Amino acid sequence: MFEVLGKLSWFYKISWKKYTVAVLLLCVANLLGILPPLLVGKTVDAIHQGVLTPGFLQRQIIFLASAIIVMYVVSFIWQYQLFSGANSLEKQYRSRLMKKFLNMSPSFYEKNRTGDLMARATNDLSAVAATAGFGILTLADSTLYLITIIITMGVMVSWKLTLLAVLPLPILALAMKILGKKIHERYMLAQTAFGEMNDGVLEAVEGVRVVRAYVQERDMEEKFAQMTEDVYQKNIQVKRIEALFNPLTKIVTTLSYMIGLGYGAVLVSRGEMTVGGLVMFNVYLGMIVWPMFAIGELINVMQMGNASLDRVEETLQTTEAVVDPLEHIITREPNDIHFKGLAFTYPQSETMNLQNINVRIKRGETLGIVGKTGSGKTTFIKQLLREYPKGDGELALGEQAIEAHSKAQVRQLIGYVPQTHTLFSRSVRENILFGKPDATEQQLQEAIRLADFDKDLARLPEGIHTIVGEKGVALSGGQKQRISIARALIREPEILLLDDSLSAVDAKTEARIIANIRQVRSQKTTIIVTHRLSAIQHADQIIVLEDGHIIEQGTHEQLLTLGGWYKEQYDRQQLEEVTS
C-alpha cells in the first residue's frame, strides 16, 4: 500500500524542509487538540465535586481559547506547506509529461491513444497529487494522531478501559488490507475506461463535420452513451469497495463506544474513575473517529495514487525511438543531401516502405517527388525529419550521416509543410510567427507575399489579427495551406519540404507561389511532393515512386522522353486543363 511513498521518495528528498515543517506542525496541532477534552474533564470533576470557583472556570476558558487560537495558526501553516508541496509535485509531473509528449516520435502516438494520454495528464496526476497532500495528512492522522489519543486515554484516564476500547481496531486493519487490493485493481480498469471515453470525445469533436454530413449524430450519441456507461459501471465498482470503509469504521467506532460506556460506568461505580474522567474518555473516543476514517481514506488515496503513478511513470519511462548521438555534428549549410541504398520500414508495417533509394540533391537544387497514392512520397521526406529510426543504407547531410546530427539540429535546417495542416487557435499573425517568433515585421510581410496570402488578408474580418479558430476551422483549405507555407518560409530554412502543400489552391495561385519560391530560394534546397506535375516542371530532378521504389528519375524533359508513368500522368493533366 505504501509503495507509492517509496516511488515519490525523490520528491520528498527535494522538498524535505517543507514536509518536515508540515508534519511537525501537524503533530503540534494534534497535541493541542488533546487539551480541550482534558480541560472539559477537569471542569466536570470540579462541578461534580462542588469545588468549581469563578477563578478556576475563568482559567479553563482562557486556556481553551488560547489553545484554539494557536491551533488555528498552526493548522493554517501546516496545511499551506503540505498542500503547496502536493501542487508542486503535480506541476513537476505535468511539465515532465508535456516535455515527453513533445519529444516523442510518431510511433509513440500510434501506440497510445490521445484520450488515454489526456487521462494520465489530468485524472492520474490529480490522484498522485492527492497522495502527496491528503495522503500524508491521513497517514499522520491515522498513525501519530491515533497513537497520541490512545496514549492520552491510557495515561490520563484508564489504561484498562483504553485497552478494551481499542480491541476492535485490528478487525478494521485486516478488512482495510483486503479491500485496498481490490480498489487498486478496479481503479486501474476505471482509469483505462476513462481514457477510452476521452479518446471517443476527441474523435467526435474533431470529426463533427463528417458526423453531421453523414447524419451519424444518433449513432455517435449511442456509442458515447455506451462508453460513459462503461466508465460509470467501472467507477461504481470502485465506489462499492470504497463504500464499505465507512460502515466498517462506524461499526468499529460503535463497538468502542459500547465498551467505553459499559465498562466505564463499571469503573465509575467502583470508584476507579471519576465522572469527569468518563466524560473525557468518551470525548477522546469521539476524536478517534476521524483517525479511524483516516485509515480508510489513507488506503483509498494510497492505492489510487499508486495505480495512477504507475500509469504516469509508464509514459515517462517510454524510451524515444530516435536518440540523439552523445556528440553531435553541427552542419549549418549542407552542400548536398545524399540517399544511398536507403531502405525503410515503419514499426507497424509488415512490408518495406522504401527500398534502394539513391538520390543526391545538391544545395540550391529542387527535387520533385511524384507517384501514386501510397507509393512512399511522404515516407521519403520524413527520413529527413528523423521521426523514425533510420533504416538500412545511408542518408547524409553534407559529409556527415544524418544520425550524427541531433534531431534539433536537423530540424533547425528544415522548413516543413505537411499534408495535414495544423493551425493553432490564435491569430493569423501568431500562426505564421510560430515558425520564427523573433521575425521582424518586414520578414513577416515577405513570408505572406511569398505564400500569396496578402490578398486574402484584406478579406478576413480583422486582417492579420483574425483568430483562425481551432485547427483553422474559420479558414478554407487553400488559406490554411498558404498560412502553413508562410510559416515555413519565414524561417528561411536551408531545406524546404512541401508535402503536397499546394493541393487546395488553384493553378494560378500555385504558379505564383512556385515562382516566388524559385526566386528567393535559388541558393537553397527545396523538395516538393505533389500530384500536380505543373508544380515541379522546373525541378532540377524528379523521381517517380511506386511501392517504395524509384521507377523513373530525371528532369521534366527527360521523363517525358521516357514515355513512362510520368509522361502518361502529364498528358492526362494537360488534357484536363484544356477541357476544363
XYZ file of C-alpha atoms in Angstrom:
580
model
C 0.000 0.000 0.000
C 2.824 2.409 0.884
C 4.827 1.605 -2.277
C 3.750 4.930 -3.732
C 5.620 6.807 -0.982
C 8.811 4.969 -1.932
C 8.262 5.841 -5.595
C 7.889 9.506 -4.630
C 10.930 9.497 -2.334
C 12.866 11.604 -4.881
C 10.325 14.409 -4.414
C 10.293 14.171 -0.624
C 14.095 14.457 -0.620
C 13.859 17.669 -2.639
C 11.009 19.101 -0.542
C 12.081 17.672 2.840
C 12.067 21.069 4.562
C 8.508 21.828 3.516
C 7.235 18.376 4.504
C 9.205 18.351 7.782
C 7.633 21.658 8.822
C 4.186 20.445 7.741
C 4.361 17.114 9.619
C 5.875 18.657 12.772
C 3.229 21.367 12.911
C 0.553 18.774 12.195
C 1.784 16.848 15.246
C 1.743 20.070 17.302
C -1.839 20.740 16.189
C -2.822 17.196 17.157
C -1.221 17.609 20.611
C -3.088 20.878 21.096
C -6.280 19.054 20.107
C -5.884 16.848 23.167
C -6.156 19.804 25.576
C -9.904 20.703 25.187
C -11.220 17.290 26.391
C -8.747 17.391 29.286
C -9.968 20.865 30.316
C -13.606 19.787 29.962
C -12.992 16.660 32.096
C -11.356 18.666 34.915
C -14.202 21.187 34.813
C -16.833 18.406 35.040
C -14.978 16.895 38.020
C -14.872 20.314 39.708
C -18.623 20.688 39.198
C -19.311 17.126 40.409
C -17.134 17.605 43.497
C -18.604 21.061 44.221
C -15.262 22.846 44.107
C -15.818 24.924 40.962
C -14.863 28.567 41.523
C -15.134 31.602 39.173
C -11.352 31.877 39.062
C -10.944 28.194 38.099
C -13.600 28.479 35.372
C -12.009 31.667 34.011
C -8.586 29.991 33.797
C -10.076 26.989 31.988
C -11.807 29.253 29.462
C -8.592 31.241 28.846
C -6.585 28.034 28.352
C -9.240 26.675 25.968
C -9.422 29.907 23.931
C -5.618 30.122 23.738
C -5.360 26.508 22.569
C -7.958 27.124 19.841
C -6.175 30.263 18.566
C -2.775 28.554 18.467
C -4.332 25.516 16.745
C -5.815 27.797 14.078
C -2.447 29.440 13.291
C -0.523 26.154 13.355
C -3.155 24.413 11.190
C -3.001 27.187 8.602
C 0.784 26.865 8.301
C 0.915 23.052 8.045
C -1.927 22.936 5.514
C -0.230 25.577 3.366
C 3.112 23.762 3.475
C 1.660 20.313 2.863
C -0.727 21.097 0.027
C 1.602 23.558 -1.691
C 4.065 20.659 -1.797
C 1.412 18.467 -3.428
C 0.701 21.168 -6.008
C 4.428 21.464 -6.700
C 4.622 17.710 -7.351
C 1.681 17.880 -9.754
C 3.303 20.814 -11.561
C 6.598 18.942 -11.950
C 4.933 15.803 -13.272
C 2.787 17.816 -15.657
C 5.878 19.578 -17.015
C 7.702 16.265 -17.415
C 4.729 14.739 -19.224
C 4.459 17.718 -21.575
C 8.173 17.517 -22.330
C 7.804 13.784 -23.001
C 4.826 14.362 -25.317
C 6.743 16.987 -27.301
C 9.842 14.810 -27.670
C 8.203 11.523 -28.612
C 8.136 10.320 -32.202
C 5.003 9.481 -34.219
C 5.365 5.772 -33.351
C 4.607 6.657 -29.709
C 1.302 8.250 -30.719
C 0.497 5.294 -32.942
C 0.637 3.035 -29.877
C -1.016 5.404 -27.356
C -4.457 6.936 -27.721
C -4.705 10.687 -27.200
C -7.639 10.292 -24.795
C -5.657 7.940 -22.567
C -2.678 10.306 -22.539
C -5.012 13.136 -21.519
C -6.399 10.982 -18.704
C -2.873 10.398 -17.421
C -2.092 14.111 -17.574
C -5.285 15.064 -15.695
C -7.043 12.456 -13.529
C -3.955 10.392 -12.798
C -1.858 13.436 -11.884
C -4.619 14.661 -9.572
C -4.580 11.282 -7.816
C -0.775 11.449 -7.440
C -1.021 14.989 -6.035
C -3.695 13.811 -3.583
C -1.240 11.164 -2.378
C 1.431 13.784 -1.714
C -1.019 16.055 0.122
C -4.102 14.407 1.568
C -2.268 11.072 1.703
C 0.408 12.437 4.054
C -2.312 14.045 6.182
C -4.245 10.789 6.552
C -1.019 8.878 7.177
C -0.101 11.208 10.054
C -3.616 11.270 11.497
C -4.194 7.527 11.196
C -0.909 6.758 12.970
C 0.599 9.555 15.087
C -2.695 11.236 15.983
C -4.411 7.934 16.742
C -1.494 6.724 18.860
C -1.336 10.082 20.709
C -5.032 9.927 21.606
C -4.801 6.296 22.716
C -1.752 7.013 24.906
C -3.502 10.057 26.400
C -6.589 7.960 27.154
C -4.480 5.279 28.793
C -2.316 7.650 30.874
C -4.800 10.421 31.739
C -7.941 8.284 32.196
C -7.663 4.475 32.440
C -5.337 2.019 30.730
C -7.798 -0.846 31.371
C -10.673 0.949 29.666
C -8.404 2.093 26.801
C -7.127 -1.444 26.170
C -10.637 -2.848 25.901
C -11.885 0.053 23.763
C -9.183 -0.377 21.104
C -9.630 -4.151 20.737
C -11.849 -3.771 17.593
C -9.083 -1.851 15.731
C -7.236 -4.945 14.381
C -10.501 -6.067 12.736
C -10.574 -2.756 10.843
C -6.913 -3.065 9.804
C -7.442 -6.563 8.362
C -10.549 -5.505 6.432
C -8.729 -2.461 5.039
C -5.879 -4.605 3.720
C -8.269 -6.895 1.824
C -10.368 -4.072 0.407
C -7.328 -1.961 -0.542
C -6.073 -4.566 -3.032
C -9.468 -4.713 -4.725
C -9.608 -0.914 -5.008
C -6.224 -0.870 -6.795
C -7.371 -3.414 -9.394
C -10.736 -1.793 -10.073
C -9.323 1.736 -10.148
C -6.859 0.754 -12.893
C -9.759 -0.567 -15.002
C -11.778 2.604 -14.347
C -8.913 4.861 -15.464
C -8.409 2.827 -18.641
C -12.116 3.177 -19.454
C -11.909 6.919 -18.783
C -9.037 7.192 -21.268
C -11.083 5.373 -23.928
C -14.013 7.724 -23.331
C -11.705 10.748 -23.676
C -10.464 9.374 -26.983
C -14.041 8.926 -28.193
C -14.905 12.524 -27.308
C -11.849 13.824 -29.178
C -12.738 11.858 -32.295
C -16.344 13.082 -32.188
C -15.353 16.738 -31.744
C -12.604 16.687 -34.367
C -14.807 14.882 -36.859
C -18.051 16.713 -36.091
C -18.408 17.975 -39.678
C -18.131 14.479 -41.104
C -20.525 13.150 -38.462
C -23.114 15.741 -39.451
C -22.521 15.284 -43.175
C -23.290 11.564 -42.873
C -26.132 12.120 -40.372
C -24.430 9.942 -37.757
C -25.265 12.087 -34.725
C -27.580 9.482 -33.156
C -25.063 6.708 -33.771
C -22.288 8.726 -32.131
C -24.583 9.509 -29.204
C -25.281 5.807 -28.718
C -21.584 4.916 -28.854
C -20.767 7.682 -26.403
C -23.575 6.531 -24.111
C -22.063 3.028 -24.137
C -18.613 4.413 -23.284
C -19.940 6.617 -20.475
C -21.925 3.660 -19.140
C -18.746 1.571 -19.135
C -16.867 4.318 -17.263
C -19.812 4.694 -14.878
C -20.009 0.975 -14.129
C -16.253 0.647 -13.547
C -16.236 3.670 -11.244
C -19.270 2.298 -9.436
C -17.290 -0.880 -8.793
C -14.577 1.255 -7.204
C -17.136 3.185 -5.149
C -18.758 -0.021 -3.963
C -15.495 -1.065 -2.362
C -14.924 2.439 -1.014
C -18.446 2.461 0.417
C -17.541 -0.469 2.659
C -14.967 1.608 4.534
C -17.366 3.982 6.295
C -19.740 1.272 7.624
C -16.733 -0.702 8.867
C -15.358 2.374 10.581
C -18.723 3.157 12.155
C -19.114 -0.417 13.384
C -15.659 -0.362 14.981
C -16.339 3.079 16.482
C -19.702 1.939 17.856
C -18.109 -1.133 19.428
C -15.518 1.113 21.060
C -18.263 3.433 22.345
C -20.198 0.474 23.767
C -17.103 -0.773 25.555
C -16.230 2.723 26.746
C -19.657 3.488 28.153
C -20.324 -0.009 29.550
C -17.017 -0.735 31.232
C -16.500 2.956 32.024
C -19.727 3.011 34.044
C -18.484 -0.056 35.952
C -15.188 1.691 36.772
C -17.027 4.840 37.919
C -19.280 2.733 40.181
C -16.182 1.082 41.661
C -14.595 4.454 42.263
C -11.680 3.656 39.949
C -12.580 6.548 37.633
C -14.286 9.901 38.072
C -17.340 11.144 36.174
C -15.161 13.790 34.578
C -12.732 11.052 33.528
C -15.576 9.135 31.860
C -16.711 12.291 30.027
C -13.127 12.947 28.984
C -12.722 9.354 27.770
C -15.858 9.499 25.627
C -14.781 12.818 24.108
C -11.466 11.177 23.199
C -13.370 8.232 21.732
C -15.222 10.714 19.558
C -11.891 12.159 18.473
C -10.742 8.664 17.437
C -13.497 8.561 14.808
C -11.529 10.740 12.347
C -8.256 8.766 12.655
C -10.256 5.584 12.029
C -11.868 7.171 8.994
C -8.389 8.351 8.019
C -7.225 4.724 7.875
C -9.839 4.024 5.212
C -9.086 7.257 3.359
C -5.378 6.503 3.577
C -5.820 3.147 1.874
C -8.052 4.681 -0.807
C -5.663 7.526 -1.540
C -2.542 5.361 -1.467
C -3.976 2.648 -3.722
C -5.373 5.135 -6.246
C -2.187 7.190 -6.125
C -0.075 4.064 -6.635
C -2.156 2.951 -9.619
C -2.094 6.440 -11.162
C 1.632 6.895 -10.550
C 2.300 3.577 -12.309
C 0.364 4.824 -15.348
C 2.180 8.180 -15.358
C 5.605 6.572 -14.898
C 4.839 4.097 -17.676
C 4.505 7.056 -20.036
C 7.547 8.871 -18.660
C 9.726 5.762 -18.872
C 8.888 5.185 -22.534
C 12.130 5.410 -24.466
C 12.436 7.603 -27.545
C 12.575 5.765 -30.845
C 15.174 8.203 -32.203
C 18.013 9.030 -29.808
C 20.478 11.885 -30.247
C 24.180 10.975 -30.519
C 26.377 11.673 -27.493
C 28.487 14.072 -29.551
C 26.608 15.544 -32.474
C 27.857 17.279 -35.598
C 26.796 20.837 -36.469
C 26.147 21.424 -40.172
C 24.812 24.881 -40.959
C 24.744 24.761 -44.765
C 24.938 21.167 -46.071
C 26.338 21.169 -49.597
C 24.111 18.245 -50.526
C 21.667 15.608 -49.296
C 22.583 12.067 -50.246
C 20.320 8.992 -50.116
C 22.430 5.911 -50.825
C 20.745 2.494 -50.934
C 18.253 3.656 -48.280
C 15.556 1.214 -47.177
C 12.947 1.875 -44.501
C 10.053 0.052 -42.828
C 7.549 1.597 -40.397
C 7.442 -0.094 -36.961
C 3.846 -1.233 -37.541
C 4.387 -2.278 -41.162
C 4.973 -5.797 -42.421
C 6.377 -4.722 -45.797
C 9.221 -2.371 -46.734
C 8.014 1.181 -47.330
C 11.176 2.411 -49.080
C 13.678 0.246 -50.953
C 17.051 1.030 -52.520
C 16.604 4.830 -52.668
C 19.542 6.518 -54.401
C 19.275 10.306 -54.778
C 21.757 13.163 -54.418
C 20.347 16.684 -54.069
C 22.910 19.473 -54.318
C 22.493 22.702 -52.383
C 20.325 25.118 -54.341
C 18.557 22.361 -56.300
C 14.873 21.491 -56.302
C 13.751 17.861 -56.140
C 10.264 16.905 -57.267
C 8.652 13.710 -55.956
C 5.596 12.199 -57.609
C 3.865 8.852 -57.707
C 0.650 7.037 -56.949
C -1.089 7.396 -53.601
C 0.743 5.247 -51.036
C 3.889 4.979 -53.154
C 6.157 6.329 -50.353
C 6.416 10.057 -51.137
C 5.713 11.284 -47.603
C 7.821 8.475 -46.156
C 10.727 9.715 -48.277
C 10.748 13.236 -46.850
C 10.080 12.019 -43.307
C 13.518 10.429 -43.382
C 14.917 13.962 -43.245
C 12.807 14.852 -40.195
C 14.288 11.999 -38.113
C 10.872 10.994 -36.824
C 11.722 7.284 -37.056
C 14.974 5.351 -36.655
C 16.901 5.308 -39.922
C 16.581 2.085 -41.870
C 19.260 0.350 -43.884
C 21.553 2.230 -46.236
C 22.879 5.768 -45.860
C 21.384 9.234 -45.571
C 23.860 12.092 -45.267
C 23.672 15.854 -44.835
C 26.806 17.140 -46.464
C 29.732 14.958 -45.449
C 28.126 13.564 -42.299
C 25.452 10.896 -41.778
C 22.124 12.317 -40.608
C 22.235 10.222 -37.418
C 25.453 12.041 -36.420
C 23.367 15.211 -36.009
C 20.946 15.908 -33.154
C 17.249 15.938 -34.000
C 17.025 19.627 -33.086
C 19.981 20.486 -35.336
C 18.453 18.673 -38.322
C 15.009 20.188 -37.835
C 16.507 23.641 -37.407
C 17.685 23.373 -41.021
C 14.217 22.427 -42.262
C 11.010 24.249 -43.041
C 8.275 21.604 -43.262
C 4.758 21.957 -44.631
C 2.896 18.652 -44.070
C -0.148 17.305 -45.853
C -2.316 17.840 -42.768
C -2.049 21.494 -41.834
C -2.086 22.191 -38.110
C -3.060 25.718 -37.149
C -3.455 26.926 -33.598
C -6.488 28.757 -32.263
C -4.682 32.073 -32.471
C -4.450 34.916 -34.960
C -3.071 34.564 -38.485
C -0.068 36.608 -37.378
C 0.723 34.327 -34.437
C 0.359 31.206 -36.572
C 2.879 32.487 -39.116
C 5.294 33.758 -36.454
C 5.224 30.296 -34.877
C 7.864 29.435 -37.474
C 10.132 32.236 -36.252
C 8.870 34.097 -33.157
C 11.604 36.766 -33.360
C 10.953 37.610 -37.010
C 10.781 41.279 -37.988
C 7.683 42.882 -39.452
C 9.432 43.010 -42.838
C 10.156 39.257 -42.711
C 6.542 38.586 -41.752
C 5.174 40.591 -44.681
C 7.662 38.970 -47.065
C 6.560 35.464 -45.972
C 2.918 36.434 -46.526
C 3.767 37.752 -50.002
C 5.731 34.637 -50.940
C 2.801 32.439 -49.885
C 0.452 34.635 -51.971
C -1.711 35.296 -48.919
C -1.654 39.096 -48.915
C -4.894 39.435 -50.895
C -6.714 37.047 -48.569
C -5.809 39.165 -45.540
C -7.898 42.023 -46.921
C -10.951 39.740 -46.953
C -10.543 38.476 -43.384
C -12.662 40.267 -40.709
C -9.681 41.557 -38.716
C -6.956 41.077 -41.287
C -3.764 39.543 -39.967
C -5.175 39.624 -36.419
C -8.139 37.382 -37.303
C -8.439 34.369 -34.981
C -8.407 31.279 -37.197
C -10.285 29.030 -34.755
C -9.276 25.572 -33.581
C -7.210 23.872 -36.309
C -8.073 26.754 -38.660
C -11.797 25.980 -38.736
C -12.581 29.554 -39.850
C -10.422 29.278 -42.991
C -10.670 27.486 -46.298
C -8.330 24.624 -47.184
C -6.287 26.825 -49.503
C -5.928 29.543 -46.890
C -4.722 27.046 -44.303
C -2.169 25.691 -46.769
C -0.793 29.126 -47.551
C -0.522 30.114 -43.878
C 1.415 26.880 -43.323
C 3.673 27.720 -46.270
C 4.255 31.246 -44.923
C 5.088 29.742 -41.524
C 7.786 27.583 -43.146
C 9.154 30.335 -45.413
C 9.541 32.879 -42.619
C 12.254 30.624 -41.169
C 14.283 30.987 -44.371
C 15.296 27.335 -43.970
C 18.193 25.658 -45.700
C 15.873 22.799 -46.689
C 12.209 23.381 -47.544
C 9.881 20.350 -47.593
C 6.488 20.812 -49.241
C 4.427 17.651 -48.842
C 1.530 18.023 -51.281
C 1.086 21.520 -49.853
C -0.499 23.146 -52.908
C -3.336 20.692 -53.484
C -6.055 23.061 -52.225
C -5.065 26.116 -54.282
C -5.917 26.847 -57.913
C -3.373 26.542 -60.715
C -2.700 30.273 -60.984
C -2.078 30.659 -57.236
C 0.149 27.604 -57.320
C 2.165 29.086 -60.192
C 2.681 32.366 -58.290
C 3.801 30.565 -55.126
C 6.215 28.316 -57.050
C 7.633 31.352 -58.888
C 8.136 33.189 -55.572
C 9.863 30.174 -54.018
C 12.175 29.777 -57.034
C 13.087 33.445 -56.853
C 14.089 33.551 -53.156
C 15.448 30.010 -52.799
C 17.844 29.788 -55.726
C 20.717 29.045 -53.317
C 18.792 26.698 -51.027
C 17.398 23.187 -51.283
C 13.700 22.563 -51.923
C 11.860 19.238 -52.030
C 8.312 19.247 -53.385
C 5.912 16.306 -53.130
C 2.910 16.770 -55.384
C 0.252 15.133 -57.528
C 0.073 18.174 -59.825
C 3.047 17.944 -62.171
C 2.947 21.637 -63.049
C 4.380 22.334 -59.584
C 7.652 20.522 -60.357
C 8.298 21.042 -64.056
C 11.065 23.474 -63.100
C 12.739 20.972 -60.720
C 16.418 20.108 -61.267
C 15.466 16.462 -60.898
C 12.278 14.499 -60.425
C 11.770 10.998 -59.036
C 8.720 8.806 -59.541
C 7.988 6.406 -56.685
C 5.977 3.200 -56.786
C 5.715 0.780 -53.834
C 8.734 2.445 -52.249
C 10.937 2.085 -55.353
C 12.216 4.794 -57.697
C 10.860 3.701 -61.070
C 11.762 6.868 -63.014
C 14.300 9.603 -62.401
C 15.433 12.686 -64.332
C 14.368 16.199 -65.376
C 10.898 17.027 -66.663
C 12.046 16.770 -70.298
C 13.925 13.518 -69.705
C 10.914 11.878 -68.054
C 8.657 12.914 -70.913
C 11.101 11.272 -73.305
C 10.978 8.016 -71.312
C 7.261 7.692 -72.031
C 6.526 6.020 -68.707
C 4.187 6.790 -65.802
C 5.264 10.438 -65.639
C 4.509 11.015 -69.349
C 1.074 9.378 -69.014
C 0.209 11.461 -65.979
C 1.435 14.661 -67.615
C -0.625 14.089 -70.765
C -3.720 13.346 -68.677
C -3.346 16.538 -66.651
C -2.721 18.626 -69.767
C -5.919 17.228 -71.296
C -7.877 18.022 -68.147
C -6.682 21.632 -68.246
C -7.731 22.016 -71.880
C -11.191 20.516 -71.332
C -11.905 22.308 -68.055
